[in-house]
C-alpha atoms as a PDB file:
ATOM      1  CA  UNK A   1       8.288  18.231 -16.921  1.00  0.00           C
ATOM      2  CA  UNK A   2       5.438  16.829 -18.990  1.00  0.00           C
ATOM      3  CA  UNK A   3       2.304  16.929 -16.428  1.00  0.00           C
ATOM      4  CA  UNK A   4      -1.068  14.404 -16.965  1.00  0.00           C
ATOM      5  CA  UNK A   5      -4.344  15.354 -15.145  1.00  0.00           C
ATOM      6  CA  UNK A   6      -7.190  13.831 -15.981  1.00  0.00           C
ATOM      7  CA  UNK A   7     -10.687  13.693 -14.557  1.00  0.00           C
ATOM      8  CA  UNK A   8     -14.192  12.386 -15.320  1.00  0.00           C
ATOM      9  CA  UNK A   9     -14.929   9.032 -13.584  1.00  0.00           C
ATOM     10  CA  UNK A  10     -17.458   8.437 -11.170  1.00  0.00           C
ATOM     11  CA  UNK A  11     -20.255   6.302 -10.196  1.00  0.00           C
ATOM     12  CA  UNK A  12     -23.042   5.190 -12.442  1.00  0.00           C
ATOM     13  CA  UNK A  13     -25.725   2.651 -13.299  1.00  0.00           C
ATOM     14  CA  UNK A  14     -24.994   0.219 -15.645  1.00  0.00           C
ATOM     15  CA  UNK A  15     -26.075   1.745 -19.494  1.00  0.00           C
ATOM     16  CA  UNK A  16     -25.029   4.969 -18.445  1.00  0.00           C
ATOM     17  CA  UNK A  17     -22.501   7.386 -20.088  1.00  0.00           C
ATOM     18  CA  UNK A  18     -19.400   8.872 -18.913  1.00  0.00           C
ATOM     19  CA  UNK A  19     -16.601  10.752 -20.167  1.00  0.00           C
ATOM     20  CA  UNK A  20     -13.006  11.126 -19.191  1.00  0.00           C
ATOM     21  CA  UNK A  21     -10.375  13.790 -19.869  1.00  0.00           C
ATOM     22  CA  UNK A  22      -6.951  14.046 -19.895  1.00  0.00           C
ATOM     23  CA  UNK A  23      -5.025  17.502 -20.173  1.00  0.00           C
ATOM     24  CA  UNK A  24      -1.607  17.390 -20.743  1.00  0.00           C
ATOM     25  CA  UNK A  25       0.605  20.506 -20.837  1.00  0.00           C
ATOM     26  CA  UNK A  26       4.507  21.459 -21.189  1.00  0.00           C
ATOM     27  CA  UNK A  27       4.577  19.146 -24.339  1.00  0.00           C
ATOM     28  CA  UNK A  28       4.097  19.482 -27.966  1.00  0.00           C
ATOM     29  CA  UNK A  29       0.824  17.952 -28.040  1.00  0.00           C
ATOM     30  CA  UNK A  30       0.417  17.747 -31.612  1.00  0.00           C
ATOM     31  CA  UNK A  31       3.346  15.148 -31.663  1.00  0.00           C
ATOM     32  CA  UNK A  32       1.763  13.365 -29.019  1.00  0.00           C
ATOM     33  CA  UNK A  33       0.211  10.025 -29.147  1.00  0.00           C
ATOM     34  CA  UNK A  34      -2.085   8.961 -26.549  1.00  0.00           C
ATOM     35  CA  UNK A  35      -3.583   6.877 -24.760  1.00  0.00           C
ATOM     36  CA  UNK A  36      -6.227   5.074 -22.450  1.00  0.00           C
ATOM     37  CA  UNK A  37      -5.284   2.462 -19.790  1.00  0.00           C
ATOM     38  CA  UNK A  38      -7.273   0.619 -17.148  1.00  0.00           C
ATOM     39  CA  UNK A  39      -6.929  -1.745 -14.225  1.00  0.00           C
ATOM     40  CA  UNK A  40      -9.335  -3.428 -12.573  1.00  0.00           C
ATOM     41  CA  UNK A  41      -8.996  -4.884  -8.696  1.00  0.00           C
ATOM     42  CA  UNK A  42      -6.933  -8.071  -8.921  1.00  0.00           C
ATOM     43  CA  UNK A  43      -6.194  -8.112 -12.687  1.00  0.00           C
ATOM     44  CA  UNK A  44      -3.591  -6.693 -14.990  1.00  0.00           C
ATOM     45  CA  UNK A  45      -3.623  -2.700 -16.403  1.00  0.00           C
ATOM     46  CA  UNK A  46      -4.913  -3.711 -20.294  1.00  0.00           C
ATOM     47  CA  UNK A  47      -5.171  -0.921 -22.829  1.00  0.00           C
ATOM     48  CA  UNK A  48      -8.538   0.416 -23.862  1.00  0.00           C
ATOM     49  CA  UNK A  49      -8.384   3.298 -26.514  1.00  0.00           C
ATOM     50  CA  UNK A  50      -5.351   4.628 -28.402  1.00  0.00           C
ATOM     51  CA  UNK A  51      -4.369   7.011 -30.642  1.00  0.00           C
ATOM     52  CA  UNK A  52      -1.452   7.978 -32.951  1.00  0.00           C
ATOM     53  CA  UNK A  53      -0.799  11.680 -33.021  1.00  0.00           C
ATOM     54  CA  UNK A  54      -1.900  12.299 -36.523  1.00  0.00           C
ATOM     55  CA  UNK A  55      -4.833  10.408 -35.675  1.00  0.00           C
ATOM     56  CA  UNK A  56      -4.496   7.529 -38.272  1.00  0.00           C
ATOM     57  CA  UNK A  57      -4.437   4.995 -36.057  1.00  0.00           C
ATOM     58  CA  UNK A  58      -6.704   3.848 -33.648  1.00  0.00           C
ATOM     59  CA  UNK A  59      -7.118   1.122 -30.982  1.00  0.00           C
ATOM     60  CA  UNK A  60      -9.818  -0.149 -29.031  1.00  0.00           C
ATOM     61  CA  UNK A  61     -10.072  -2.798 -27.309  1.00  0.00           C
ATOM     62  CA  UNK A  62     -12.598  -5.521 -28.346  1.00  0.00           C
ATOM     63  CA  UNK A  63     -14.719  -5.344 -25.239  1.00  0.00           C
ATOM     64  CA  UNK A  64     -15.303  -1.596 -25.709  1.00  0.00           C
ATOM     65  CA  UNK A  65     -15.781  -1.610 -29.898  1.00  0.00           C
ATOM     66  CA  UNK A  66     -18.884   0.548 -30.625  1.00  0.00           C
ATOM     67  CA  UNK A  67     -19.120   1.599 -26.961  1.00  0.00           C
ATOM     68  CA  UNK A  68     -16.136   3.856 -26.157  1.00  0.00           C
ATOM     69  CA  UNK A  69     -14.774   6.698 -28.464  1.00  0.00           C
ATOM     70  CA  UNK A  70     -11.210   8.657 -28.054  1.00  0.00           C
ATOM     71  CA  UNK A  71     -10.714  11.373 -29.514  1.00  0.00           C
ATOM     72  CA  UNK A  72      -8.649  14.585 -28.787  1.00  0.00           C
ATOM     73  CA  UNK A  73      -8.502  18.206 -29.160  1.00  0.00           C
ATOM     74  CA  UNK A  74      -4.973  19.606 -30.147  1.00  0.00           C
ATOM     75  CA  UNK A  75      -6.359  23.572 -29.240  1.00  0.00           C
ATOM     76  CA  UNK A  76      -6.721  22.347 -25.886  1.00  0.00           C
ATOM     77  CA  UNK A  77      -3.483  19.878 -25.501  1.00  0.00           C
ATOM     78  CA  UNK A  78      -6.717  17.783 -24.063  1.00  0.00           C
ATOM     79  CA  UNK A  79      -7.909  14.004 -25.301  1.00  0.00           C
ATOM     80  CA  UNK A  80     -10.927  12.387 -24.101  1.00  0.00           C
ATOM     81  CA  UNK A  81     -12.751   8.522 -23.715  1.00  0.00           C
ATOM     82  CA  UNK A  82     -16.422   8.810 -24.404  1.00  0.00           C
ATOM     83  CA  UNK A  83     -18.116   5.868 -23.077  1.00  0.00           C
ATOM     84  CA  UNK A  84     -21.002   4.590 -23.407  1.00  0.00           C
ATOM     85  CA  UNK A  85     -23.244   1.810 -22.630  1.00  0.00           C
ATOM     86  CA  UNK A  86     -20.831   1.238 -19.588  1.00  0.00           C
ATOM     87  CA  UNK A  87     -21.230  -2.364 -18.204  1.00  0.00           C
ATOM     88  CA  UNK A  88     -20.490  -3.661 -14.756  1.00  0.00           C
ATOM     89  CA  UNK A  89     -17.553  -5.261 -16.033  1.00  0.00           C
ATOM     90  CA  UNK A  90     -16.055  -1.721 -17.361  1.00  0.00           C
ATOM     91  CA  UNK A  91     -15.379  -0.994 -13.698  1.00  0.00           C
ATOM     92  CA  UNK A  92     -12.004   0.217 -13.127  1.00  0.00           C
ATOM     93  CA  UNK A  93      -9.042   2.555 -12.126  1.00  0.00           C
ATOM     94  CA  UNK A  94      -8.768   4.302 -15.955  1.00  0.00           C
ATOM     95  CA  UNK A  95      -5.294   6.269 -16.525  1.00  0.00           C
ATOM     96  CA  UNK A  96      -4.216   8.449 -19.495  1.00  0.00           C
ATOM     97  CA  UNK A  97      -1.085   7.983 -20.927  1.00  0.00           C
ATOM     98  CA  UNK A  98       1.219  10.190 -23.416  1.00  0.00           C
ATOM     99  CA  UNK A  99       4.359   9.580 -25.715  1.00  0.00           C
ATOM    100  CA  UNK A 100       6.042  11.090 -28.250  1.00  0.00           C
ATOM    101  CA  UNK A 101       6.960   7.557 -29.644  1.00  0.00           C
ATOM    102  CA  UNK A 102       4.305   4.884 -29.432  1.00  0.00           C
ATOM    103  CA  UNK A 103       3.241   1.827 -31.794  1.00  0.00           C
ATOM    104  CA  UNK A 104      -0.585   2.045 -32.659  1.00  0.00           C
ATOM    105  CA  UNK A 105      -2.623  -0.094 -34.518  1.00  0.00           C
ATOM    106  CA  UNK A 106      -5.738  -1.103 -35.167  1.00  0.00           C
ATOM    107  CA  UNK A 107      -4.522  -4.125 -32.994  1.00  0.00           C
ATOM    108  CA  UNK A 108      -1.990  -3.134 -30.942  1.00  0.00           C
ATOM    109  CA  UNK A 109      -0.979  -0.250 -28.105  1.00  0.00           C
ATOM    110  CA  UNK A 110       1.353  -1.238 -25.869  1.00  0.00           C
ATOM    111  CA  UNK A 111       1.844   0.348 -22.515  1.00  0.00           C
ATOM    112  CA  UNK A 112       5.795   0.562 -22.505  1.00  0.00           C
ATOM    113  CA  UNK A 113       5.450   2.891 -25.228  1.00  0.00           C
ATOM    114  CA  UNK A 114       3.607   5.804 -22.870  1.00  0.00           C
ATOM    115  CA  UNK A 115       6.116   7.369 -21.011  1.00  0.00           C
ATOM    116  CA  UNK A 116       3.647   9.756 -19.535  1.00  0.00           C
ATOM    117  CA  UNK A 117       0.746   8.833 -17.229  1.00  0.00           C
ATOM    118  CA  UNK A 118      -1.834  10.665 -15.247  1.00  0.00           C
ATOM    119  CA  UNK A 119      -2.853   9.534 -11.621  1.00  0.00           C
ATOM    120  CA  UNK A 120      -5.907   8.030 -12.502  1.00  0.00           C
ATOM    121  CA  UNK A 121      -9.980   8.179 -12.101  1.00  0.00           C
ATOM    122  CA  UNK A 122     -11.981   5.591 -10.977  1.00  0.00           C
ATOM    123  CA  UNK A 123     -15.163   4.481 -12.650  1.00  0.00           C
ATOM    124  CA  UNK A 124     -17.811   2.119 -11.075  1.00  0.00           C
ATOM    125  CA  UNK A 125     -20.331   1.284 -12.881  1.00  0.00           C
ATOM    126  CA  UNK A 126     -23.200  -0.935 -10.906  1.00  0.00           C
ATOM    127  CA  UNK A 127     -25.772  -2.864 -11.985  1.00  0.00           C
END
């Protein structure tokens, strides 16, 4: 059974930086695309960062453009959302998501591809 953990989130003042990680393991994680979800109270989970698995495609979100980077490390079966410049408005329950089949584009990643998902760390960012 294909396991998500990831970790990373926190608290911090608006302009700061975090980064999340997501480990995945008992898959072939070179195959894998992934993924970066999040859901803020009261509103619907929207997709923030994706990537295909031979990392030619990539999607962010227009919000996050120039502020977030994904990226992933096949040695480790790990990926990871750099962020940066967070924003009060960035605050949100972020999951990681996995698939061996997923559509990516620059403007598109859809969440019914990711069959996978990890439980989820929460970011706050204050102002």
């Amino acid at each position: 059974q294909v396991q998500v953990v990831e970790s990373g989130g926190g608290d911090i003042q608006a302009g700061g930086s975090l980064r999340l990680s997501c480990t995945v393991s008992d898959m072939t994680f070179n195959l894998a695309n992934v993924a970066w979800f999040r859901q803020a109270p009261g509103k619907e989970r929207e997709a923030v960062s994706c990537m295909s698995r031979n990392v030619g495609y990539t999607y962010y979100r227009d919000s996050v453009k120039g502020r977030f980077t994904i990226s992933r490390d096949n040695t480790k079966s790990t990926f990871y959302l750099q962020m940066n410049t967070l924003q009060p408005e960035d605050t949100a329950m972020y999951y990681c998501a996995t698939s061996y089949g997923a559509t990516i584009s620059s403007t598109n990643c859809y969440q019914s591809d990711f069959r996978w998902w990890g439980q989820g760390t929460q970011v706050t960012v204050s102002s």
